[in-house]
Amino acid sequence: MKKLLVIGAMVLGTMQSMAQNVAQTSAQDVQLATMQQTVQADDNDGNGLLPNVFNHLGVGVGIGVMNGLSFELATPATRFLALRAGYNFLPKLKMDVDFDTDFADLNSTVQNSPEFKDYQIPNEITVEGKLNMGTAHVLVDVYPFQLSSFRVTLGAYFGADKIIKVYNKNEGELMGVTRWNNDSQDLTKLVALRAMNGGKLDKVGFDMGDYFLEPDANGNLEASIKVKNFRPYLGVGFGRAVPRYSRVTCNFDLGVQFWGSPEVYLHGANGDEKLQSSDLSGEGSKAVEILSKVKVCPMMSLRIVGRIF
């Protein structure tokens, strides 16, 4: 009887020990699972130890100086990096100015002769200027401090090389000058008029220092300012492109595009000609020289961004 009691006590002790071990193991498993869930949750919020690669998507709409309205998508690459891509739309602003052609001598020569009616030109034309600053961009935000929204932004903007264009608004408005310049150099034409002028007729156009600008074959003139199509960008800002703790937040950016030295081109009868400051004089030379030194385009923008998921 005593042996049975001893054996029973031993069995009960063994079962109790096994139950304690099972309970301890279950508690450890629960604790480990809880820790894993916490790490995973923290990582999804961008605060954990693991990198969060492309696990969120954000969208932004903004307005800025020199880049107008902007639309972009963004995603985090790690806790310290985010990628952005978008498009910037600046309305193509236009301005009209009436310009005196100063071709009075030619008009006085031909206006009273029906045979010269094809050479008539207006004494004044309307010149239109257009600004074209639309660009696309790809940017990388670097967050040096995990708990701060301060960032350094690197990347590039892509756009048309002609950012400003000036031209005669009415197509072919200077066709009379084109015809005159062609026929005045043809010895078989304008014979009587040539004889009255000592056998020689001069071309008509615009004198710009060492440049003589005449309309192209379609009777048009154009001047443009060109920069690089590919423009590296460097800037700083505040705010995350993909919000961490809310669905919507604001971002602020301040930086510069490096678009190279702006160049002035004239388009006329000889195609595109690059205008050099050394070929001009007075205020025209100074203007071109100053323009060539503006190698960066300052930018400032404010955006509202939201996290889609």
Short mmCIF file of N, CA and C in Angstrom, two decimals, residues 32-108:
data_model
loop_
_atom_site.label_atom_id
_atom_site.label_comp_id
_atom_site.label_asym_id
_atom_site.label_seq_id
_atom_site.Cartn_x
_atom_site.Cartn_y
_atom_site.Cartn_z
N LEU A 32 7.06 35.75 -27.78
CA LEU A 32 7.82 35.86 -29.01
C LEU A 32 6.93 36.33 -30.16
N ALA A 33 5.73 35.75 -30.25
CA ALA A 33 4.80 36.16 -31.31
C ALA A 33 4.41 37.61 -31.18
N THR A 34 4.20 38.03 -29.92
CA THR A 34 3.85 39.43 -29.68
C THR A 34 4.97 40.36 -30.11
N MET A 35 6.21 40.00 -29.80
CA MET A 35 7.36 40.80 -30.19
C MET A 35 7.47 40.89 -31.71
N GLN A 36 7.24 39.75 -32.40
CA GLN A 36 7.32 39.76 -33.86
C GLN A 36 6.25 40.66 -34.45
N GLN A 37 5.03 40.61 -33.90
CA GLN A 37 3.97 41.48 -34.39
C GLN A 37 4.29 42.95 -34.17
N THR A 38 4.91 43.23 -33.00
CA THR A 38 5.28 44.61 -32.69
C THR A 38 6.33 45.13 -33.65
N VAL A 39 7.35 44.27 -33.93
CA VAL A 39 8.40 44.66 -34.86
C VAL A 39 7.81 44.90 -36.24
N GLN A 40 6.90 43.97 -36.65
CA GLN A 40 6.30 44.11 -37.97
C GLN A 40 5.46 45.38 -38.05
N ALA A 41 4.68 45.66 -37.00
CA ALA A 41 3.85 46.87 -36.98
C ALA A 41 4.71 48.12 -37.00
N ASP A 42 5.78 48.11 -36.21
CA ASP A 42 6.68 49.27 -36.20
C ASP A 42 7.30 49.45 -37.56
N ASP A 43 7.66 48.34 -38.21
CA ASP A 43 8.30 48.44 -39.51
C ASP A 43 7.33 49.03 -40.53
N ASN A 44 6.07 48.62 -40.46
CA ASN A 44 5.08 49.17 -41.38
C ASN A 44 4.91 50.66 -41.20
N ASP A 45 5.12 51.16 -40.01
CA ASP A 45 5.01 52.59 -39.76
C ASP A 45 6.32 53.31 -40.02
N GLY A 46 7.37 52.58 -40.39
CA GLY A 46 8.66 53.20 -40.67
C GLY A 46 9.49 53.43 -39.44
N ASN A 47 9.15 52.82 -38.30
CA ASN A 47 9.90 53.07 -37.08
C ASN A 47 10.71 51.87 -36.61
N GLY A 48 10.53 50.74 -37.26
CA GLY A 48 11.15 49.52 -36.77
C GLY A 48 12.59 49.37 -37.20
N LEU A 49 13.12 48.14 -36.92
CA LEU A 49 14.52 47.89 -37.23
C LEU A 49 14.71 47.45 -38.66
N LEU A 50 13.65 46.98 -39.31
CA LEU A 50 13.75 46.49 -40.68
C LEU A 50 13.41 47.60 -41.66
N PRO A 51 14.03 47.60 -42.86
CA PRO A 51 13.71 48.63 -43.86
C PRO A 51 12.32 48.41 -44.43
N ASN A 52 11.61 49.51 -44.69
CA ASN A 52 10.29 49.39 -45.33
C ASN A 52 10.44 49.78 -46.80
N VAL A 53 10.48 48.78 -47.67
CA VAL A 53 10.77 48.99 -49.09
C VAL A 53 9.46 48.95 -49.88
N PHE A 54 9.08 50.10 -50.44
CA PHE A 54 7.92 50.19 -51.33
C PHE A 54 6.65 49.62 -50.71
N ASN A 55 6.48 49.76 -49.41
CA ASN A 55 5.29 49.20 -48.76
C ASN A 55 4.16 50.22 -48.61
N HIS A 56 4.39 51.47 -49.04
CA HIS A 56 3.34 52.50 -49.01
C HIS A 56 3.38 53.27 -50.32
N LEU A 57 2.30 53.92 -50.64
CA LEU A 57 2.22 54.78 -51.82
C LEU A 57 1.54 56.08 -51.44
N GLY A 58 2.17 57.18 -51.81
CA GLY A 58 1.62 58.49 -51.52
C GLY A 58 1.39 59.30 -52.77
N VAL A 59 0.51 60.28 -52.71
CA VAL A 59 0.23 61.17 -53.83
C VAL A 59 0.28 62.60 -53.31
N GLY A 60 0.79 63.51 -54.14
CA GLY A 60 0.93 64.90 -53.72
C GLY A 60 0.48 65.87 -54.79
N VAL A 61 -0.07 67.00 -54.35
CA VAL A 61 -0.47 68.09 -55.24
C VAL A 61 0.07 69.38 -54.63
N GLY A 62 0.76 70.17 -55.44
CA GLY A 62 1.37 71.37 -54.88
C GLY A 62 1.38 72.55 -55.83
N ILE A 63 1.87 73.66 -55.32
CA ILE A 63 2.02 74.87 -56.11
C ILE A 63 3.34 75.51 -55.70
N GLY A 64 4.04 76.10 -56.68
CA GLY A 64 5.35 76.64 -56.35
C GLY A 64 5.79 77.74 -57.28
N VAL A 65 6.93 78.32 -56.93
CA VAL A 65 7.57 79.36 -57.72
C VAL A 65 8.46 78.70 -58.76
N MET A 66 8.28 79.02 -60.02
CA MET A 66 9.02 78.53 -61.18
C MET A 66 8.62 77.12 -61.61
N ASN A 67 7.83 76.40 -60.82
CA ASN A 67 7.38 75.10 -61.28
C ASN A 67 5.85 74.98 -61.32
N GLY A 68 5.14 76.02 -60.93
CA GLY A 68 3.70 76.05 -61.08
C GLY A 68 2.98 74.98 -60.28
N LEU A 69 2.02 74.32 -60.92
CA LEU A 69 1.27 73.24 -60.30
C LEU A 69 2.03 71.93 -60.46
N SER A 70 2.08 71.14 -59.39
CA SER A 70 2.82 69.88 -59.45
C SER A 70 1.93 68.72 -59.00
N PHE A 71 2.13 67.57 -59.65
CA PHE A 71 1.44 66.33 -59.31
C PHE A 71 2.50 65.24 -59.23
N GLU A 72 2.47 64.43 -58.17
CA GLU A 72 3.51 63.41 -58.05
C GLU A 72 3.04 62.21 -57.23
N LEU A 73 3.75 61.09 -57.43
CA LEU A 73 3.60 59.88 -56.66
C LEU A 73 4.89 59.64 -55.88
N ALA A 74 4.77 59.02 -54.70
CA ALA A 74 5.95 58.79 -53.86
C ALA A 74 5.82 57.46 -53.14
N THR A 75 6.97 56.88 -52.81
CA THR A 75 7.01 55.63 -52.05
C THR A 75 8.27 55.59 -51.22
N PRO A 76 8.24 55.04 -50.01
CA PRO A 76 9.45 54.92 -49.20
C PRO A 76 10.32 53.79 -49.73
N ALA A 77 11.65 54.01 -49.77
CA ALA A 77 12.59 52.97 -50.17
C ALA A 77 13.18 52.29 -48.94
N THR A 78 13.50 53.06 -47.91
CA THR A 78 13.92 52.56 -46.61
C THR A 78 13.39 53.54 -45.57
N ARG A 79 13.81 53.35 -44.32
CA ARG A 79 13.41 54.32 -43.29
C ARG A 79 13.99 55.69 -43.56
N PHE A 80 15.11 55.74 -44.34
CA PHE A 80 15.82 57.00 -44.54
C PHE A 80 15.71 57.54 -45.97
N LEU A 81 15.04 56.81 -46.85
CA LEU A 81 14.95 57.23 -48.25
C LEU A 81 13.52 57.14 -48.75
N ALA A 82 13.15 58.07 -49.64
CA ALA A 82 11.86 58.01 -50.33
C ALA A 82 12.07 58.45 -51.78
N LEU A 83 11.29 57.86 -52.67
CA LEU A 83 11.39 58.18 -54.09
C LEU A 83 10.15 58.94 -54.54
N ARG A 84 10.36 59.96 -55.38
CA ARG A 84 9.25 60.75 -55.90
C ARG A 84 9.39 60.92 -57.41
N ALA A 85 8.26 60.92 -58.11
CA ALA A 85 8.24 61.19 -59.54
C ALA A 85 6.96 61.95 -59.86
N GLY A 86 7.07 62.95 -60.74
CA GLY A 86 5.88 63.73 -61.04
C GLY A 86 6.05 64.66 -62.21
N TYR A 87 5.05 65.51 -62.39
CA TYR A 87 5.04 66.49 -63.49
C TYR A 87 4.66 67.86 -62.94
N ASN A 88 5.30 68.88 -63.48
CA ASN A 88 5.06 70.27 -63.06
C ASN A 88 4.49 71.05 -64.23
N PHE A 89 3.35 71.64 -64.01
CA PHE A 89 2.65 72.35 -65.08
C PHE A 89 2.59 73.83 -64.76
N LEU A 90 3.25 74.62 -65.59
CA LEU A 90 3.19 76.07 -65.48
C LEU A 90 2.49 76.59 -66.73
N PRO A 91 1.36 77.27 -66.60
CA PRO A 91 0.64 77.77 -67.78
C PRO A 91 1.58 78.54 -68.71
N LYS A 92 1.43 78.30 -70.00
CA LYS A 92 2.28 78.97 -70.98
C LYS A 92 1.84 80.43 -71.11
N LEU A 93 2.44 81.26 -70.29
CA LEU A 93 2.09 82.67 -70.26
C LEU A 93 2.51 83.35 -71.56
N LYS A 94 1.62 84.17 -72.09
CA LYS A 94 1.90 84.88 -73.33
C LYS A 94 1.70 86.38 -73.14
N MET A 95 2.48 87.16 -73.89
CA MET A 95 2.37 88.61 -73.82
C MET A 95 2.60 89.19 -75.21
N ASP A 96 1.72 90.09 -75.63
CA ASP A 96 1.82 90.71 -76.95
C ASP A 96 2.35 92.13 -76.83
N VAL A 97 3.24 92.48 -77.78
CA VAL A 97 3.80 93.83 -77.85
C VAL A 97 3.82 94.27 -79.31
N ASP A 98 3.37 95.47 -79.58
CA ASP A 98 3.43 96.03 -80.93
C ASP A 98 4.84 96.54 -81.19
N PHE A 99 5.39 96.15 -82.34
CA PHE A 99 6.79 96.44 -82.65
C PHE A 99 6.88 97.18 -83.97
N ASP A 100 7.60 98.32 -83.97
CA ASP A 100 7.79 99.12 -85.18
C ASP A 100 8.82 98.43 -86.06
N THR A 101 8.43 98.06 -87.30
CA THR A 101 9.35 97.33 -88.19
C THR A 101 10.44 98.23 -88.75
N ASP A 102 10.21 99.52 -88.82
CA ASP A 102 11.20 100.47 -89.33
C ASP A 102 11.59 100.15 -90.77
N PHE A 103 10.59 99.71 -91.56
CA PHE A 103 10.85 99.42 -92.97
C PHE A 103 10.20 100.49 -93.85
N ALA A 104 10.19 101.71 -93.35
CA ALA A 104 9.51 102.80 -94.07
C ALA A 104 10.15 103.04 -95.44
N ASP A 105 11.47 102.89 -95.55
CA ASP A 105 12.15 103.14 -96.83
C ASP A 105 11.68 102.16 -97.89
N LEU A 106 11.55 100.92 -97.51
CA LEU A 106 11.10 99.92 -98.48
C LEU A 106 9.66 100.18 -98.88
N ASN A 107 8.83 100.48 -97.92
CA ASN A 107 7.42 100.73 -98.23
C ASN A 107 7.24 101.94 -99.13
N SER A 108 8.02 102.98 -98.88
CA SER A 108 7.90 104.18 -99.71
C SER A 108 8.36 103.90 -101.13
#
